[in-house]
Tab-separated table of C-alpha atoms in Angstrom:
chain	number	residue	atom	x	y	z
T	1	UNK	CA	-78.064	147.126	59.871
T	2	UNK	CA	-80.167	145.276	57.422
T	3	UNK	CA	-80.484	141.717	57.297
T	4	UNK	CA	-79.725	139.621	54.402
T	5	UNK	CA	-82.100	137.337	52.398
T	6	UNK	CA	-81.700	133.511	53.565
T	7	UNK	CA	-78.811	132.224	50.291
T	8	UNK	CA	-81.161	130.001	48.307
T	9	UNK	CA	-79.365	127.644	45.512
T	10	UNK	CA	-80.455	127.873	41.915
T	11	UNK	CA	-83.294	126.129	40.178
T	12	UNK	CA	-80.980	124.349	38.243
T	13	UNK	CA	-79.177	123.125	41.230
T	14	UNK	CA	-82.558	122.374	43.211
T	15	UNK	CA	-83.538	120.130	39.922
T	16	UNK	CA	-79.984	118.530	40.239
T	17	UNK	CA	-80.386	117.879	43.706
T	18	UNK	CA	-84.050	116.328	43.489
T	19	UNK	CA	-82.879	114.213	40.060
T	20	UNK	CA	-80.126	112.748	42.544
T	21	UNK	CA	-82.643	111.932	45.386
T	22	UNK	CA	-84.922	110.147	42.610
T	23	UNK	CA	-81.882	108.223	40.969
T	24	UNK	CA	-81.116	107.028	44.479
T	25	UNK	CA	-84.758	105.836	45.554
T	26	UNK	CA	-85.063	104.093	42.183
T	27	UNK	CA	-81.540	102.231	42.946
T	28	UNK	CA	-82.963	101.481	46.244
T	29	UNK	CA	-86.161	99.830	44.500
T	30	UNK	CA	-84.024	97.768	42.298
T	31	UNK	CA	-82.029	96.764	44.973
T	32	UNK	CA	-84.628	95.223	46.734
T	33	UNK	CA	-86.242	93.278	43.941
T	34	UNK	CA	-82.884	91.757	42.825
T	35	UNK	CA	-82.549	90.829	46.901
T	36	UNK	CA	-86.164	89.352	46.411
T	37	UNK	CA	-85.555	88.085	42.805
T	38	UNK	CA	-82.494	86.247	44.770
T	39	UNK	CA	-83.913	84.783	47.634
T	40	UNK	CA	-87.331	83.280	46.082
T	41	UNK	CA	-85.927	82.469	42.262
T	42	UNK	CA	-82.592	81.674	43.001
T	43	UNK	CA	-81.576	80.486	45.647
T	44	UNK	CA	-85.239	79.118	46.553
T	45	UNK	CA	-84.837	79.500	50.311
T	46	UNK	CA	-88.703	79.098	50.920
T	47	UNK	CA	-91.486	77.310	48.423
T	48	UNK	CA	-93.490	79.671	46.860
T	49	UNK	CA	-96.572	79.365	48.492
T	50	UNK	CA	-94.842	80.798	51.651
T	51	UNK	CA	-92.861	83.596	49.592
T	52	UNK	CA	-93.594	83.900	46.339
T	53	UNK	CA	-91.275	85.623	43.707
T	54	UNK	CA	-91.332	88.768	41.979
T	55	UNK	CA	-93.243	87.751	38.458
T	56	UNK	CA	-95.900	85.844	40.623
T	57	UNK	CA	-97.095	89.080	42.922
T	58	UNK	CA	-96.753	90.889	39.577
T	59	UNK	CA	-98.952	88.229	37.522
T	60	UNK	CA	-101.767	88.550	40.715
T	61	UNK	CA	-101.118	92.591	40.297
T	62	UNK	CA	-101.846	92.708	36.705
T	63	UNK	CA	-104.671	90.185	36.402
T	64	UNK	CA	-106.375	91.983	39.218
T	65	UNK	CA	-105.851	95.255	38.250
T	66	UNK	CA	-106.418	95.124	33.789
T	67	UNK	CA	-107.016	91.178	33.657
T	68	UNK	CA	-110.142	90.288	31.203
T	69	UNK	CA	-111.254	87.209	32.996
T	70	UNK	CA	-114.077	86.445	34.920
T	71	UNK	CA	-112.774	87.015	38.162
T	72	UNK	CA	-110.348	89.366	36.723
T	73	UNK	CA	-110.127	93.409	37.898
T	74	UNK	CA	-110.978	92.182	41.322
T	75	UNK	CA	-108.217	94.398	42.602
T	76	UNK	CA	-109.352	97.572	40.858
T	77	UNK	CA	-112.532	96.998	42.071
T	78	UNK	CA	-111.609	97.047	45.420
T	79	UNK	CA	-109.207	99.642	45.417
T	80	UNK	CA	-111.621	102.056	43.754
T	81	UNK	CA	-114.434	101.420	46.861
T	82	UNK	CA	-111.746	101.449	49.390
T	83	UNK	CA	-111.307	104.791	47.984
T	84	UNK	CA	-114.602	106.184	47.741
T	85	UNK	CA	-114.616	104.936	51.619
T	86	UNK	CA	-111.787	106.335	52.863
T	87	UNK	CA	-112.652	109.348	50.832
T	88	UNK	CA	-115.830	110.008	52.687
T	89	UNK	CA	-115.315	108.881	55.790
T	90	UNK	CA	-112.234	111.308	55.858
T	91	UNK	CA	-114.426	114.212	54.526
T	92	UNK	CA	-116.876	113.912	57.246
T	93	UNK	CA	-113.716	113.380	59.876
T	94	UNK	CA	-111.809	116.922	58.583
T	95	UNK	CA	-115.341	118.391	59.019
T	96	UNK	CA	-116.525	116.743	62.612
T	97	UNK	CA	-113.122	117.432	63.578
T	98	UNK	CA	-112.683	121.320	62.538
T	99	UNK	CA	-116.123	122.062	64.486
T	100	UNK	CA	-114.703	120.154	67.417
T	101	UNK	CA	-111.491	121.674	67.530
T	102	UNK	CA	-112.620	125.525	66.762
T	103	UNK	CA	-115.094	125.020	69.732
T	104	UNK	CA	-112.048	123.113	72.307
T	105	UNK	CA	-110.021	126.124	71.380
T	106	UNK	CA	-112.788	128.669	72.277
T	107	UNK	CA	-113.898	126.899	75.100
T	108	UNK	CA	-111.314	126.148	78.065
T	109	UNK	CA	-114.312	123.667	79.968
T	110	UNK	CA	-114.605	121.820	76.529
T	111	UNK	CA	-110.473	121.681	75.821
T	112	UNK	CA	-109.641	120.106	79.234
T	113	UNK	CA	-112.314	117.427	79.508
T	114	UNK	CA	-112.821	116.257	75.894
T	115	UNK	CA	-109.677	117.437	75.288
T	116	UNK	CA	-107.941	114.796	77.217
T	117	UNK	CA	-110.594	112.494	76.201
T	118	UNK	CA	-109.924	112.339	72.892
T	119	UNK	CA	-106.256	111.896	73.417
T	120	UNK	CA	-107.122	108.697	75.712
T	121	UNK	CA	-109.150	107.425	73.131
T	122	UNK	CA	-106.676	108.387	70.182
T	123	UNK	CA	-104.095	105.643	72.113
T	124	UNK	CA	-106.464	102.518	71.424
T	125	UNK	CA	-105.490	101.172	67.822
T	126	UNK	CA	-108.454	101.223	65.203
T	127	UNK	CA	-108.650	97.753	65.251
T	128	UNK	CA	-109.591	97.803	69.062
T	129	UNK	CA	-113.357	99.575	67.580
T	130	UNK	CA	-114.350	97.422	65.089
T	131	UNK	CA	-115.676	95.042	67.060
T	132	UNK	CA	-117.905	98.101	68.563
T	133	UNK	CA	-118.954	99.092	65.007
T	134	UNK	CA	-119.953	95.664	64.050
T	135	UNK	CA	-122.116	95.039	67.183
T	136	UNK	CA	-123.748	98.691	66.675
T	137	UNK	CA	-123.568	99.041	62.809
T	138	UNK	CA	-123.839	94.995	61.496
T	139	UNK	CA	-121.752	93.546	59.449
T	140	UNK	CA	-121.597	96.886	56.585
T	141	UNK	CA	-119.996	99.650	54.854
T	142	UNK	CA	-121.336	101.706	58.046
T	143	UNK	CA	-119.271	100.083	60.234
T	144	UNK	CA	-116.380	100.349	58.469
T	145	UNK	CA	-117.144	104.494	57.750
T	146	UNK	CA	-117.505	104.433	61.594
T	147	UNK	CA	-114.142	103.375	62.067
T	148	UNK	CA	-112.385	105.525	59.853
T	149	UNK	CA	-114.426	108.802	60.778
T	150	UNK	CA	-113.039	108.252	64.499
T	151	UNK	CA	-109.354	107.637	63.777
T	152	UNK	CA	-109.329	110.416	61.501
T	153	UNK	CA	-111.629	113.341	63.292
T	154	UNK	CA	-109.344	112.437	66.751
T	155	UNK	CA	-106.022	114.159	65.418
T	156	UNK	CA	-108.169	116.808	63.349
T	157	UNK	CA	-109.757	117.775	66.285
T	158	UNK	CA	-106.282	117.777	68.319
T	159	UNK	CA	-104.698	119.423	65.583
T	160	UNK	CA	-107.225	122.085	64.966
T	161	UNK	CA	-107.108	123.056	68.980
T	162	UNK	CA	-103.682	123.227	69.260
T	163	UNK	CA	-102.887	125.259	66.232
T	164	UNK	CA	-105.794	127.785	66.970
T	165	UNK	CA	-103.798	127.857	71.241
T	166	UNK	CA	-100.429	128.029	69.832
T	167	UNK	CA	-101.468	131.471	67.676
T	168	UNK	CA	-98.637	133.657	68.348
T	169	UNK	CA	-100.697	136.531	71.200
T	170	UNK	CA	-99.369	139.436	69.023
T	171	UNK	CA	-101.627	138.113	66.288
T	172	UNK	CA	-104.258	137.944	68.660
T	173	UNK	CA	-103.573	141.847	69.590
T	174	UNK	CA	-102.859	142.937	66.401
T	175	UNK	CA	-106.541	141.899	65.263
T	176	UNK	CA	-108.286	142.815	68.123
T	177	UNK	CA	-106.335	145.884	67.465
T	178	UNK	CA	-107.778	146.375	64.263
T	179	UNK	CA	-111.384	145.837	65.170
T	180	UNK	CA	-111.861	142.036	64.891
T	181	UNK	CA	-113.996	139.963	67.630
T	182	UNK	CA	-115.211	136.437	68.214
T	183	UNK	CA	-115.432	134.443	65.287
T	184	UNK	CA	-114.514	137.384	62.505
T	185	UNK	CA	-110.648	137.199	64.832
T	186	UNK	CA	-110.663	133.566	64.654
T	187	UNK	CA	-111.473	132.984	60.620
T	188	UNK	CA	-109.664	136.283	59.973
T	189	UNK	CA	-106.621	135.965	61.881
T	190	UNK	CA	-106.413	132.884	63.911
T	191	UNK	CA	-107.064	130.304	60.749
T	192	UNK	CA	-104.976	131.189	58.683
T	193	UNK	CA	-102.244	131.837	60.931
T	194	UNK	CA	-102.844	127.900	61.939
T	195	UNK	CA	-103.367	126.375	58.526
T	196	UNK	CA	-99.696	125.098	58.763
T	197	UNK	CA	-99.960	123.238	62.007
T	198	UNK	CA	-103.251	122.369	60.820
T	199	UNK	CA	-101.996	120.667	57.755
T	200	UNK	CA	-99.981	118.465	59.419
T	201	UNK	CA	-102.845	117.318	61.763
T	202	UNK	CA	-104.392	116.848	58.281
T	203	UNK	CA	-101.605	114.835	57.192
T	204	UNK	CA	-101.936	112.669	60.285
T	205	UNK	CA	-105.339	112.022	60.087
T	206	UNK	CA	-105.123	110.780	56.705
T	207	UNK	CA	-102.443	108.063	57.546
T	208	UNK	CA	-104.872	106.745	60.282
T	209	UNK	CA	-108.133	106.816	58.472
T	210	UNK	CA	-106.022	104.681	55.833
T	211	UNK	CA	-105.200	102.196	57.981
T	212	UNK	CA	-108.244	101.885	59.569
T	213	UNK	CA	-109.791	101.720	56.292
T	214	UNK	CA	-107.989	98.353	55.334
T	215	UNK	CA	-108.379	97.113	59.227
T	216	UNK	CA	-112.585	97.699	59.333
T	217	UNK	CA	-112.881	95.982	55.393
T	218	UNK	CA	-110.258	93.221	56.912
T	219	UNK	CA	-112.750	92.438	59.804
T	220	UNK	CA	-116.030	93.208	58.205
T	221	UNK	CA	-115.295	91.501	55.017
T	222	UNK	CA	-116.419	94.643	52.791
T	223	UNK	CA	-117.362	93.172	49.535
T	224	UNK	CA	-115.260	94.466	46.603
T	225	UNK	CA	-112.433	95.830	48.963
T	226	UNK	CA	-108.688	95.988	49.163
T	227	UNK	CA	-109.602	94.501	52.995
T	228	UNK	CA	-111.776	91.779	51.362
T	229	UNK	CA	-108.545	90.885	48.802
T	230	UNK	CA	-106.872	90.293	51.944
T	231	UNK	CA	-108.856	87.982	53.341
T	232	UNK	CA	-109.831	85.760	50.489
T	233	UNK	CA	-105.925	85.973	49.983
T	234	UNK	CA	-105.572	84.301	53.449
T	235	UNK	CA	-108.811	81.783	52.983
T	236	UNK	CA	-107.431	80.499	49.709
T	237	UNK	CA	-103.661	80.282	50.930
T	238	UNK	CA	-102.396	82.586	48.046
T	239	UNK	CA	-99.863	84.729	49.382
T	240	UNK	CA	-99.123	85.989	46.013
T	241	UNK	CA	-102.861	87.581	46.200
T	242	UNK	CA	-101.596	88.983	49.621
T	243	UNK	CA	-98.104	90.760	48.904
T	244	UNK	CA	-99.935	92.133	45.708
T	245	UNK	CA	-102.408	93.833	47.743
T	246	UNK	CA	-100.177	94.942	50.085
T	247	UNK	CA	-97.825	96.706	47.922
T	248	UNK	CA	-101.058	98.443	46.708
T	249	UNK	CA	-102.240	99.467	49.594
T	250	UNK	CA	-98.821	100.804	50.973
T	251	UNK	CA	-98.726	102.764	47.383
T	252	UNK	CA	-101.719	104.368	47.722
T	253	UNK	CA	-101.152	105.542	51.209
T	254	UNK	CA	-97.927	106.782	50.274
T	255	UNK	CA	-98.775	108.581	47.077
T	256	UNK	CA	-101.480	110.194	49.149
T	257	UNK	CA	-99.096	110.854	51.910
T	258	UNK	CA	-96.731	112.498	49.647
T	259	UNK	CA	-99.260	114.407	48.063
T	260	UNK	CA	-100.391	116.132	51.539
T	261	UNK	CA	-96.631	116.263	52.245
T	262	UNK	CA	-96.154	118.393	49.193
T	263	UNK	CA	-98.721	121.015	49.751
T	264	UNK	CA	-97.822	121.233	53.149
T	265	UNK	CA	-94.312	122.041	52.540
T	266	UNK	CA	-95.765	124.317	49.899
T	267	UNK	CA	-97.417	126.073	52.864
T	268	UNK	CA	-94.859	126.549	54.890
T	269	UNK	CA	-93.000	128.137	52.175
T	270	UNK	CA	-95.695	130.168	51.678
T	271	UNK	CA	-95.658	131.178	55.435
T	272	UNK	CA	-91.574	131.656	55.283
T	273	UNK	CA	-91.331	128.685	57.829
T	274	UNK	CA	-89.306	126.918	55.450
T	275	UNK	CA	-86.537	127.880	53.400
T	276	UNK	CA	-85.958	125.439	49.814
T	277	UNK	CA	-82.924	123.706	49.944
């Protein structure tokens, strides 16, 4: 008996079906601007210093972002050294927390006590440490790198360990099988049977580095930051300034998101864990 091929629809159907999606999240968008465009210039149910419309978060948007005044480009400013930030600090967490994890998974002593550690520690919310990293680090970018590093080398760790445990033992057999011992079976036959479930720790650690990016530069006060646009949106009572660097924030993170999304669903394909729709 031979088993058919999973019944895959066309590219051109695929396209259709993703053009649809699109057409409905843009609808969506507008939908929500006309509700806002309604309930701030319209009907004018709060003043606008409490919820500002539309074309005011948009004026703070584009005079922080392209703006050629003095204190203009503030926002691009910030966004590109909360970037460079979160860019690091997750670099050195995907590395910290690969070692960690390859080492738990190799190690049954190390797994159960820092094992379960870690998982304690990964239920207090980022903003719970900065007060740590402030007392140890001062008032700097080196608090705020601390920050980040933790919340994201916790789930990298976590994810790296359990993807390495949850190896199918076959795999295991099949390369010890074929000669392959200590760390040759685990980078020849355990990793990349794992980078799936790894990706997704990946993915993880990404959305909580991110927000404890913006949490540390909140508290610190990181000059040049999206954090710091936050706060001198708050000191100067301009919630325009606030929304604006909100909806950036939340955009980054999400293009980011969808990014890691992508190639992980790319993966999986690759893997035949996932079938296109």
């Amino acid at each position: 008996m031979t088993i058919s091929p999973p019944l895959q629809a066309p590219p051109a159907t695929r396209r259709a079906a993703r053009g649809r999606m699109l057409l409905w999240q843009l609808l969506g968008l507008v939908l929500l601007l006309a509700l806002w465009w309604l309930v701030t210039d319209v009907l004018r149910l709060y003043p606008p210093y409490v919820f500002p419309s539309p074309r005011a978060v948009w004026t703070e948007i584009s005079y922080g972002l392209w703006g050629s005044g003095p204190q203009d480009g503030r926002l691009l400013a910030g966004i590109g050294n909360s970037l460079r930030r979160v860019l690091v600090g997750y670099a050195v967490a995907v590395l910290l927390g690969g070692v960690v994890g390859l080492l738990m998974s190799a190690w049954r002593p190390l797994r159960e006590t820092l094992g379960a550690y870690l998982t304690g520690v990964q239920s207090v919310p980022s903003i719970a440490f900065v007060p740590f990293a402030i007392l140890f680090f001062g008032l700097n970018e080196r608090a705020v790198l601390f920050v980040v590093i933790l919340e994201g080398f916790i789930p990298i760790a976590l994810a790296v360990s359990g993807a390495l445990m949850n190896v199918p033992p076959a795999l295991r057999v099949a390369g010890r099988t074929l000669g392959a011992r200590g760390l040759g079976l685990t980078t020849g036959v355990l990793l990349p049977s794992a980078v799936p479930s790894i990706l997704t720790g990946l993915r993880t650690a990404w959305s909580f580095a991110w927000r404890a990016l913006v949490g540390g530069e909140l508290l610190v006060s990181a000059s040049a930051s999206l954090g710091a646009q936050l706060e001198i949106g708050r000191n100067t009572a301009n919630m325009a300034l606030v929304i604006a660097t909100i909806l950036i924030i939340g955009t980054i993170g999400g293009l980011f998101d969808a990014l890691l999304r992508a190639l992980e669903a790319r993966v999986r394909r690759d893997y035949g864990l996932e079938v296109p729709q």
